Coordinates of C-alpha atoms and ligand atoms in Angstrom, one line a residue:
M1 CA 37.4 -51.3 106.9
R2 CA 39.7 -53.8 108.7
L3 CA 39.9 -54.4 112.4
A4 CA 42.3 -56.6 114.3
I5 CA 41.5 -58.0 117.7
I6 CA 44.6 -59.3 119.4
G7 CA 43.6 -61.9 122.0
G8 CA 40.5 -64.1 121.8
G9 CA 39.2 -64.2 125.4
A10 CA 36.2 -62.6 127.1
S11 CA 37.2 -59.0 126.3
A12 CA 37.3 -59.9 122.6
V13 CA 33.8 -61.4 122.9
T14 CA 32.5 -58.2 124.5
L15 CA 34.0 -56.2 121.6
M16 CA 32.6 -58.5 118.9
D17 CA 29.2 -58.5 120.6
A18 CA 29.2 -54.6 120.8
L19 CA 30.3 -54.5 117.1
A20 CA 27.5 -56.8 116.0
R21 CA 24.9 -54.7 118.0
S22 CA 26.2 -51.4 116.6
T23 CA 24.5 -49.6 113.7
P24 CA 26.0 -51.2 110.6
G25 CA 28.1 -48.8 108.6
E26 CA 31.0 -49.5 106.3
K27 CA 31.6 -53.3 105.7
I28 CA 34.0 -54.6 108.2
T29 CA 36.6 -57.4 108.1
V30 CA 37.6 -58.5 111.6
S31 CA 40.7 -60.6 112.2
I32 CA 40.9 -62.2 115.7
F33 CA 44.4 -63.4 116.7
E34 CA 44.6 -66.0 119.5
P35 CA 47.1 -68.9 119.9
R36 CA 44.6 -71.1 121.8
A37 CA 42.7 -73.6 119.7
V38 CA 39.3 -72.3 121.0
L39 CA 38.2 -68.7 120.8
G40 CA 36.1 -67.1 123.6
P41 CA 37.0 -68.8 127.0
G42 CA 40.5 -67.2 127.2
R43 CA 42.5 -68.3 130.3
P44 CA 39.8 -68.5 133.0
Y45 CA 36.9 -70.2 131.4
Q46 CA 38.4 -73.2 129.6
E47 CA 37.0 -76.8 129.7
D48 CA 37.2 -77.7 133.3
A49 CA 35.5 -79.8 136.0
D50 CA 32.1 -78.5 137.0
S51 CA 33.4 -77.9 140.5
A52 CA 35.5 -75.0 139.2
L53 CA 33.1 -72.1 139.8
I54 CA 33.2 -68.5 138.6
N55 CA 33.8 -66.2 141.6
R56 CA 31.2 -63.6 140.6
P57 CA 27.4 -64.2 140.7
A58 CA 26.0 -65.3 137.4
D59 CA 23.7 -62.2 137.4
S60 CA 26.7 -60.0 136.8
M61 CA 28.5 -62.2 134.4
S62 CA 27.4 -60.9 131.0
V63 CA 29.1 -59.7 127.9
R64 CA 26.6 -56.9 127.7
H65 CA 26.7 -54.3 130.4
T66 CA 23.2 -53.1 129.3
D67 CA 21.9 -56.6 130.0
P68 CA 23.6 -58.1 133.1
L69 CA 21.2 -61.1 133.0
D70 CA 22.2 -62.2 129.6
F71 CA 24.3 -65.2 130.9
R72 CA 21.6 -66.2 133.3
N73 CA 18.9 -66.1 130.6
W74 CA 21.1 -68.0 128.3
L75 CA 21.5 -70.7 131.0
R76 CA 17.7 -70.8 131.5
E77 CA 17.2 -71.2 127.8
A78 CA 19.8 -74.0 127.6
G79 CA 18.1 -75.6 130.6
R80 CA 14.7 -75.6 128.9
S81 CA 16.1 -77.3 125.8
G82 CA 17.8 -79.9 128.0
E83 CA 21.3 -79.0 126.8
F84 CA 23.1 -79.2 130.1
P85 CA 21.1 -81.7 132.2
S86 CA 23.4 -81.6 135.2
A87 CA 23.4 -77.8 135.4
D88 CA 21.3 -75.7 137.7
P89 CA 20.4 -72.5 135.8
E90 CA 19.3 -70.8 139.0
A91 CA 22.5 -71.4 141.0
R92 CA 24.2 -68.1 142.0
F93 CA 27.7 -69.2 141.1
Q94 CA 28.1 -71.2 137.9
P95 CA 30.8 -73.5 136.5
R96 CA 33.6 -71.8 134.6
R97 CA 33.2 -74.3 131.8
L98 CA 29.6 -73.2 131.2
F99 CA 30.6 -69.6 131.0
G100 CA 33.2 -70.6 128.5
I101 CA 30.5 -72.2 126.3
Y102 CA 28.4 -69.0 126.7
L103 CA 31.4 -66.9 125.5
R104 CA 31.9 -69.2 122.5
R105 CA 28.2 -69.0 121.5
R106 CA 28.0 -65.2 121.9
L107 CA 31.1 -64.9 119.8
A108 CA 29.7 -67.2 117.1
A109 CA 26.4 -65.3 117.1
A110 CA 28.2 -61.9 116.8
A111 CA 30.4 -63.2 114.0
A112 CA 27.5 -64.6 112.1
K113 CA 25.6 -61.3 112.4
L114 CA 28.5 -59.4 111.0
V115 CA 28.9 -61.9 108.1
V116 CA 25.1 -61.6 107.3
G117 CA 25.6 -57.9 107.3
G118 CA 28.2 -58.3 104.5
G119 CA 31.3 -58.3 106.8
A120 CA 33.9 -61.0 107.3
V121 CA 35.5 -62.6 110.3
E122 CA 38.8 -64.4 110.2
M123 CA 40.3 -66.4 113.0
C124 CA 44.1 -66.6 113.1
T125 CA 45.5 -69.3 115.4
A126 CA 48.7 -67.3 116.2
T127 CA 50.1 -64.7 118.4
V128 CA 50.8 -61.2 117.2
E129 CA 54.5 -60.5 117.6
D130 CA 54.6 -57.0 116.4
V131 CA 52.5 -54.0 115.3
Y132 CA 53.8 -51.1 113.3
S133 CA 52.6 -48.1 111.3
A134 CA 52.8 -48.2 107.5
A135 CA 51.1 -45.8 105.1
G136 CA 48.7 -44.5 107.7
R137 CA 47.6 -48.0 108.8
L138 CA 48.6 -50.5 111.4
V139 CA 50.3 -53.7 110.4
T140 CA 50.1 -56.8 112.5
L141 CA 52.9 -59.3 112.2
A142 CA 51.7 -62.8 113.4
S143 CA 53.8 -65.7 114.6
T144 CA 52.9 -67.4 111.3
G145 CA 54.9 -64.7 109.5
V146 CA 51.8 -63.2 108.0
A147 CA 51.6 -59.4 107.9
E148 CA 48.3 -57.7 107.5
A149 CA 47.3 -54.0 107.5
H150 CA 44.3 -52.8 109.5
D151 CA 42.6 -49.5 110.1
H152 CA 42.1 -50.3 113.8
V153 CA 43.8 -52.7 116.3
V154 CA 42.4 -53.5 119.7
L155 CA 44.7 -55.1 122.3
C156 CA 42.7 -57.6 124.3
L157 CA 45.7 -59.3 125.9
G158 CA 44.2 -60.3 129.3
T159 CA 46.0 -60.3 132.6
P160 CA 49.7 -61.2 133.0
R161 CA 50.3 -64.9 133.6
P162 CA 51.4 -65.9 137.1
A163 CA 54.9 -64.7 138.1
D164 CA 57.7 -67.2 138.2
I165 CA 59.3 -65.4 141.2
Y166 CA 61.7 -68.3 142.1
G167 CA 62.8 -69.2 138.5
L168 CA 61.2 -72.7 138.6
T169 CA 59.8 -73.0 135.1
G170 CA 60.7 -76.4 133.6
R171 CA 61.5 -78.1 136.9
P172 CA 59.6 -81.4 137.2
G173 CA 56.6 -80.9 139.6
F174 CA 56.3 -77.2 139.0
V175 CA 53.0 -76.2 137.3
A176 CA 53.7 -72.6 136.0
D177 CA 50.0 -71.9 135.2
P178 CA 47.3 -73.9 136.9
Y179 CA 44.4 -73.1 134.5
P180 CA 42.4 -75.2 133.5
L181 CA 42.1 -76.6 137.0
S182 CA 41.2 -80.2 135.9
E183 CA 44.7 -81.3 135.0
P184 CA 45.1 -84.6 136.8
L185 CA 47.2 -84.6 140.0
P186 CA 48.1 -87.7 142.0
A187 CA 45.4 -87.9 144.7
G188 CA 47.8 -89.0 147.4
E189 CA 50.5 -86.4 146.7
P190 CA 50.7 -83.3 149.0
V191 CA 50.2 -80.2 146.9
T192 CA 51.7 -76.8 147.6
V193 CA 50.2 -73.7 146.0
L194 CA 52.3 -70.5 145.8
G195 CA 49.8 -67.7 146.6
S196 CA 46.6 -67.4 148.7
N197 CA 44.6 -65.3 146.2
L198 CA 41.5 -66.2 144.2
S199 CA 43.5 -68.4 141.9
A200 CA 45.0 -70.3 144.8
V201 CA 41.5 -70.7 146.3
D202 CA 40.3 -72.0 142.9
I203 CA 43.0 -74.6 142.9
A204 CA 42.3 -75.7 146.5
V205 CA 38.5 -76.0 145.8
A206 CA 39.1 -78.0 142.6
L207 CA 41.3 -80.4 144.5
L208 CA 39.0 -80.7 147.5
R209 CA 35.9 -81.3 145.4
R210 CA 37.8 -83.9 143.4
G211 CA 38.5 -85.8 146.7
H212 CA 42.2 -85.0 146.9
T213 CA 43.3 -86.9 150.0
A214 CA 46.8 -85.5 150.8
P215 CA 47.3 -82.1 152.4
I216 CA 47.0 -78.9 150.4
R217 CA 49.1 -76.0 151.5
L218 CA 48.6 -72.4 150.3
I219 CA 51.8 -70.3 151.0
S220 CA 52.1 -66.6 150.3
R221 CA 53.7 -63.4 151.7
N222 CA 50.7 -62.3 153.8
G223 CA 48.6 -65.4 154.0
L224 CA 45.5 -63.3 153.3
L225 CA 42.6 -65.3 151.7
P226 CA 40.0 -63.4 149.6
S227 CA 37.1 -62.1 151.6
V228 CA 33.8 -63.9 151.7
R229 CA 31.2 -62.3 149.4
C230 CA 28.4 -60.6 151.3
Q231 CA 25.0 -59.3 150.2
P232 CA 25.4 -55.7 149.0
A233 CA 23.3 -53.1 151.0
A234 CA 20.7 -50.9 149.1
I235 CA 22.1 -47.6 147.9
D236 CA 20.5 -44.3 148.7
P237 CA 20.5 -42.3 145.4
A238 CA 21.3 -39.1 147.3
E239 CA 24.4 -40.5 148.9
A240 CA 25.5 -42.0 145.5
G241 CA 24.9 -38.6 143.9
Q242 CA 27.0 -36.8 146.6
L243 CA 29.9 -39.2 146.1
A244 CA 29.7 -39.0 142.3
E245 CA 29.8 -35.2 142.5
A246 CA 32.7 -35.2 144.8
V247 CA 34.7 -37.6 142.6
Q248 CA 34.0 -35.4 139.6
L249 CA 34.6 -32.0 141.1
T250 CA 37.2 -32.3 143.9
P251 CA 40.7 -31.2 142.9
P252 CA 42.9 -34.3 142.4
A253 CA 45.2 -33.4 145.3
S254 CA 42.4 -33.6 147.9
L255 CA 40.3 -36.3 146.2
W256 CA 41.6 -39.2 148.4
T257 CA 40.9 -37.3 151.6
T258 CA 37.5 -36.1 150.5
V259 CA 36.3 -39.6 149.3
R260 CA 37.6 -41.2 152.6
R261 CA 35.6 -38.6 154.6
L262 CA 32.4 -39.3 152.7
L263 CA 32.9 -43.1 152.9
H264 CA 33.6 -42.9 156.6
G265 CA 30.4 -40.8 157.1
R266 CA 28.3 -43.5 155.3
L267 CA 30.0 -46.2 157.3
V268 CA 29.1 -44.6 160.6
A269 CA 25.5 -43.7 159.4
H270 CA 24.9 -47.4 158.6
G271 CA 26.4 -48.7 161.8
G272 CA 29.4 -50.2 160.1
S273 CA 32.6 -50.9 162.1
A274 CA 36.0 -49.5 161.4
H275 CA 37.4 -52.3 163.5
E276 CA 35.9 -54.9 161.1
M277 CA 37.3 -53.1 158.2
A278 CA 40.8 -53.0 159.7
L279 CA 40.6 -56.7 160.5
D280 CA 39.6 -57.6 157.0
L281 CA 42.4 -55.6 155.4
A282 CA 45.2 -56.6 157.8
A283 CA 47.3 -59.8 157.6
G284 CA 47.8 -61.9 160.7
E285 CA 44.4 -63.3 161.6
P286 CA 44.4 -67.1 161.4
A287 CA 42.7 -68.2 158.1
A288 CA 40.0 -70.4 159.8
G289 CA 39.1 -67.6 162.3
R290 CA 38.8 -65.1 159.4
L291 CA 36.6 -67.4 157.3
A292 CA 34.3 -68.2 160.2
R293 CA 34.0 -64.5 161.1
Q294 CA 33.2 -63.4 157.6
L295 CA 30.8 -66.3 156.9
G296 CA 28.8 -65.1 159.9
R297 CA 28.5 -61.6 158.2
T298 CA 27.4 -62.5 154.7
D299 CA 23.9 -61.2 155.3
A300 CA 24.8 -58.4 157.8
A301 CA 23.4 -55.1 156.5
D302 CA 26.0 -53.2 158.6
C303 CA 29.1 -55.2 157.2
W304 CA 31.4 -52.4 156.0
R305 CA 31.9 -54.3 152.7
A306 CA 28.1 -54.4 152.1
V307 CA 27.8 -50.8 152.9
L308 CA 30.7 -49.2 151.0
L309 CA 31.6 -51.4 148.0
P310 CA 28.3 -51.0 146.1
L311 CA 28.5 -47.2 146.5
L312 CA 32.1 -47.1 145.2
D313 CA 31.5 -49.4 142.3
P314 CA 29.8 -46.9 139.9
V315 CA 32.5 -44.2 140.5
G316 CA 35.6 -46.4 141.0
E317 CA 36.8 -45.9 137.4
L318 CA 36.6 -42.1 137.5
F319 CA 38.0 -41.9 141.0
W320 CA 41.1 -43.9 139.9
Q321 CA 41.6 -41.9 136.8
R322 CA 41.4 -38.5 138.7
L323 CA 43.8 -39.6 141.4
P324 CA 47.3 -38.1 140.9
L325 CA 49.7 -40.7 139.4
R326 CA 51.9 -40.8 142.5
M327 CA 48.9 -41.7 144.7
R328 CA 47.9 -44.5 142.3
E329 CA 51.4 -45.9 142.4
S330 CA 51.6 -45.6 146.2
F331 CA 48.1 -47.3 146.5
L332 CA 49.2 -50.2 144.3
R333 CA 52.4 -50.6 146.3
R334 CA 51.0 -50.3 149.8
H335 CA 47.3 -51.3 149.7
N336 CA 46.4 -53.2 146.5
T337 CA 47.1 -56.7 147.8
S338 CA 44.8 -56.3 150.8
I339 CA 42.2 -54.3 148.9
A340 CA 42.1 -56.9 146.1
T341 CA 41.0 -59.5 148.7
V342 CA 37.9 -57.4 149.3
L343 CA 37.2 -56.4 145.7
N344 CA 37.5 -60.0 144.4
P345 CA 35.7 -62.0 147.1
M346 CA 35.0 -65.7 147.1
P347 CA 31.5 -67.3 147.1
P348 CA 30.2 -68.2 150.6
A349 CA 30.0 -71.9 149.6
T350 CA 33.7 -71.9 148.7
A351 CA 34.5 -70.3 152.0
A352 CA 32.5 -73.0 153.8
L353 CA 34.4 -75.7 152.0
L354 CA 37.8 -74.1 152.8
L355 CA 36.8 -73.7 156.5
E356 CA 35.9 -77.3 156.8
A357 CA 39.1 -78.3 155.2
L358 CA 41.1 -76.1 157.5
R359 CA 39.4 -77.6 160.5
T360 CA 40.1 -81.2 159.4
G361 CA 43.7 -80.4 158.4
A362 CA 43.1 -81.1 154.7
L363 CA 44.1 -77.5 154.0
E364 CA 46.8 -75.2 155.5
V365 CA 47.4 -71.5 154.9
H366 CA 50.9 -70.1 155.7
S367 CA 52.3 -66.6 155.4
G368 CA 55.8 -65.2 155.3
I369 CA 57.2 -67.0 152.3
T370 CA 60.8 -66.0 151.7
A371 CA 62.3 -68.7 149.4
V372 CA 61.5 -71.7 147.2
N373 CA 64.4 -74.0 146.2
A374 CA 64.4 -77.0 144.0
S375 CA 65.7 -80.0 146.1
P376 CA 68.6 -82.0 144.6
G377 CA 66.7 -85.3 144.9
G378 CA 63.5 -83.9 143.3
G379 CA 60.7 -81.7 144.7
F380 CA 61.0 -78.3 146.3
M381 CA 61.7 -76.8 149.7
V382 CA 59.5 -73.8 150.5
T383 CA 60.6 -71.5 153.3
A384 CA 57.9 -69.5 155.1
A385 CA 58.1 -67.7 158.5
G386 CA 61.4 -69.5 159.3
K387 CA 59.9 -73.0 158.6
N388 CA 60.7 -75.3 155.7
H389 CA 57.9 -77.1 153.9
R390 CA 58.8 -80.0 151.5
A391 CA 56.7 -80.0 148.3
G392 CA 56.5 -82.6 145.6
V393 CA 54.1 -80.7 143.4
L394 CA 54.1 -76.9 143.3
L395 CA 51.3 -75.0 141.6
N396 CA 52.0 -71.4 140.8
A397 CA 49.3 -68.8 141.6
A398 CA 51.6 -65.9 142.3
R399 CA 50.0 -62.7 141.1
A400 CA 52.0 -60.8 138.5
T401 CA 51.7 -57.1 138.1
P402 CA 53.7 -56.2 135.0
Y403 CA 53.5 -58.5 132.0
D404 CA 56.5 -60.8 131.7
P405 CA 58.6 -59.7 128.7
V406 CA 58.8 -63.3 127.4
E407 CA 55.0 -64.0 127.4
P408 CA 53.2 -63.1 124.2
A409 CA 51.4 -60.1 125.7
G410 CA 54.6 -58.8 127.3
R411 CA 56.6 -59.3 124.1
L412 CA 54.0 -57.4 122.0
L413 CA 53.7 -54.5 124.5
G414 CA 57.5 -54.3 124.6
R415 CA 57.7 -54.0 120.8
L416 CA 54.9 -51.4 120.7
A417 CA 56.9 -49.4 123.3
A418 CA 60.1 -49.7 121.4
R419 CA 58.4 -48.4 118.2
G420 CA 57.0 -45.4 120.2
L421 CA 53.4 -46.6 119.5
A422 CA 52.6 -47.1 123.2
R423 CA 54.0 -46.0 126.5
P424 CA 54.2 -48.4 129.5
H425 CA 52.1 -47.3 132.4
P426 CA 53.7 -47.4 135.8
C427 CA 50.4 -48.8 137.2
G428 CA 50.1 -51.6 134.6
G429 CA 49.6 -51.9 130.8
V430 CA 50.0 -48.9 128.6
Y431 CA 48.7 -45.3 128.8
V432 CA 45.2 -44.9 127.3
D433 CA 42.8 -42.1 126.8
F434 CA 40.2 -42.4 129.6
T435 CA 37.2 -41.5 127.4
T436 CA 38.0 -43.7 124.4
N437 CA 40.5 -46.4 125.5
R438 CA 42.7 -45.2 122.6
V439 CA 46.4 -46.0 123.3
L440 CA 48.1 -42.7 123.8
G441 CA 50.7 -42.2 121.0
P442 CA 50.9 -41.5 117.3
A443 CA 48.5 -44.3 116.1
S444 CA 44.9 -43.0 116.1
G445 CA 43.5 -46.5 115.5
L446 CA 45.2 -48.4 118.4
Y447 CA 43.1 -49.3 121.5
A448 CA 43.5 -51.4 124.6
L449 CA 40.7 -53.2 126.4
G450 CA 40.7 -54.9 129.8
H451 CA 43.9 -55.4 131.7
P452 CA 46.3 -53.7 129.2
A453 CA 44.4 -50.4 130.0
A454 CA 44.3 -51.0 133.8
G455 CA 46.9 -48.2 134.7
D456 CA 44.3 -45.6 133.6
I457 CA 41.1 -47.6 133.9
Y458 CA 41.2 -49.5 137.2
Y459 CA 38.4 -51.9 137.3
A460 CA 37.0 -51.4 140.8
N461 CA 35.7 -54.9 140.5
A462 CA 39.0 -56.0 138.9
G463 CA 38.3 -57.6 135.6
S464 CA 34.5 -57.0 135.8
L465 CA 33.2 -58.0 132.4
L466 CA 30.3 -55.5 132.6
G467 CA 32.9 -52.8 133.0
I468 CA 34.9 -54.1 130.1
S469 CA 31.8 -54.4 128.0
A470 CA 30.9 -50.7 128.6
R471 CA 34.4 -49.8 127.4
A472 CA 34.1 -52.1 124.4
E473 CA 31.0 -50.1 123.3
R474 CA 33.0 -46.9 123.5
I475 CA 35.7 -48.3 121.2
V476 CA 33.1 -49.6 118.8
A477 CA 31.4 -46.2 118.6
R478 CA 34.7 -44.6 117.7
I479 CA 35.6 -47.3 115.1
R480 CA 32.2 -47.0 113.5
R481 CA 32.5 -43.2 113.3
G482 CA 36.0 -42.9 112.0
S483 CA 36.4 -45.8 109.6
T484 CA 38.4 -45.7 106.4
T485 CA 38.3 -48.0 103.4
G486 CA 40.6 -50.5 101.9
T487 CA 42.2 -53.8 102.6
T488 CA 45.9 -54.6 102.3
T489 CA 47.3 -58.1 102.8
L490 CA 51.1 -57.8 102.8
A491 CA 51.8 -61.5 102.7
T492 CA 49.9 -64.7 102.0
S493 CA 47.3 -65.1 104.7
S494 CA 46.8 -68.4 106.4
T495 CA 43.8 -67.3 108.3
L496 CA 40.7 -69.4 108.6
T497 CA 37.3 -67.9 107.8
I498 CA 34.4 -68.3 110.2
G499 CA 33.9 -71.9 111.0
G500 CA 33.8 -74.7 113.5
R501 CA 36.3 -73.3 116.0
L502 CA 34.0 -70.5 116.9
D503 CA 30.8 -72.4 117.9
G504 CA 31.0 -74.7 120.9
Ligands
LIG601 C1 42.8 -67.0 136.4 C2 41.7 -66.0 136.3 C3 40.4 -66.2 136.9 C4 39.4 -65.3 136.8 N1 38.2 -65.5 137.3 C5 37.2 -64.6 137.2 C6 35.9 -64.9 137.8 O1 35.7 -66.0 138.3 N2 35.0 -64.0 137.6 C7 35.2 -62.8 137.0 O2 34.4 -61.9 136.8 N3 36.5 -62.5 136.5 C8 37.5 -63.4 136.6 N4 38.7 -63.1 136.1 C9 38.9 -61.8 135.5 C10 39.1 -61.9 134.0 O3 40.2 -61.0 133.8 C11 37.9 -61.5 133.1 O4 36.7 -62.1 133.5 C12 38.1 -61.9 131.6 O5 38.4 -63.2 131.5 C13 39.1 -61.1 131.0 O6 39.1 -61.5 129.6 P1 40.3 -61.1 128.6 O7 39.9 -61.4 127.3 O8 40.7 -59.7 128.9 O9 41.5 -62.0 129.1 P2 41.8 -63.5 128.8 O10 40.6 -64.3 129.0 O11 43.0 -63.9 129.6 O12 42.2 -63.5 127.3 C14 43.3 -62.9 126.7 C15 43.8 -63.7 125.6 O13 44.8 -63.0 124.9 C16 45.7 -63.9 124.3 N5 46.9 -63.2 124.0 C17 47.8 -62.6 124.8 N6 48.8 -62.0 124.1 C18 48.6 -62.3 122.8 C19 49.3 -62.0 121.6 N7 50.4 -61.3 121.6 N8 48.7 -62.4 120.4 C20 47.5 -63.1 120.4 N9 46.9 -63.4 121.5 C21 47.4 -63.0 122.7 C22 45.9 -65.0 125.4 O14 46.2 -66.2 124.8 C23 44.5 -65.0 126.0 O15 43.7 -66.1 125.5 C24 39.7 -64.0 136.2 C25 41.0 -63.8 135.6 C26 41.9 -64.8 135.7 C27 43.3 -64.5 135.1

């Protein structure tokens, strides 16, 4: 049996890990296609300064949803062997770089296990430009010109790259994609970041920790920073059961109203404040005031985020899938930007650093961006709320919803749609079967994992690896059940077999 995994980031690692842990069946040959030189870290977890931290606690960063502490335990083991002397395995938020190494190791271990079991793993340093059906199989066409037939193909394409809203790619001083964050920037040069989301915060923190001396400006439409992460409140199983039942049984048309009523009831019962919720979700509050207010609430048991989010987490996926499509579209259009600030919060230590920088003037946050123009003499002019801001260096962190048709993921999805193998989803990615992650269309062996499936499988904790890992297991269960035999290579393969690029 042949399996192609398109994209070599964290989703691919969860899939490989699930495959290696599954009951061995027919011998399997896996081809992983990824244009980056190193497999595993993907876009967010590349080699970076240790000051660039993951935004989620280490205890929920694992490639195995059945073992959320896997990363933490790996860190402890590495600490005991003295491998990363400067690392603190007990720190709640860990460097992105370390997580990237963990991903590489887990991928190498999974590949080795498959090889020991008689399988083969091939790494192809290339993008996949096309996938088509031939003789009942799926053929990948790589950028190297090599075509290979597979029984199953999984799209692990990641999130869209930042949107180039103002058409600035190629202009000197414009950084189209800021990851990894350790790229050198002149310390005395003012830096402007397009966006105020988590990526924008990551950039600001990396610069501040590096001792950047000139002002850093975050400029976006609403000027909303991510919320500050708070301690989740304990969940009463009876309440969780009631919500789960409502999400499963309420007719779709009244689902939104019913869930809102239940959440409101819990909020009131736990002394939570609707006013605090409205403040958190609305634009307009000055950034320093918002950070100070939320930092004062990180351990508050009645904070609405602590009360509601842990209850919603287990049912978020199903809730999203059962909502009528027009409601999902309307939610994304009207509420997603503000809800995303709550679902993807920043660590309190990050918030404290930003607050200090806002107070000293090292950081500014502006809303109301309307235009960015390249200046004739070099640099850029950013217009926000009627004021012009001159910028020499412009880092792009603008969130993109659809894939750009010129980036590899967008190109491939466009070809799949043109061939009728996938249908673009109005809420992102392509339509998939909710139970199996199979891409809806004529190809029974085509799947999507992670962001390409987000239209149907909204990750309540957007991009949660534990959620992705649970989905990877479903795909593996189906692949293992329905495998067919045979290998076809349609052209000379230039793939590498398992080797150095895997293990870090
Ligand atoms: C900037 C950023 C920061 C994040 N930070 C956090 C965080 O701190 N904590 C957290 O829990 N989650 C975070 N996330 C969420 C993140 O989505 C997941 O944690 C995880 O990285 C998703 O992995 P992935 O493999 O789906 O995507 P990626 O890691 O992006 O990997 C996708 C890969 O697919 C490749 N690819 C795309 N198209 C093709 C093609 N046609 N052919 C071949 N290869 C292709 C790309 O080169 C890329 O390497 C972050 C996401 C982003 C974008």
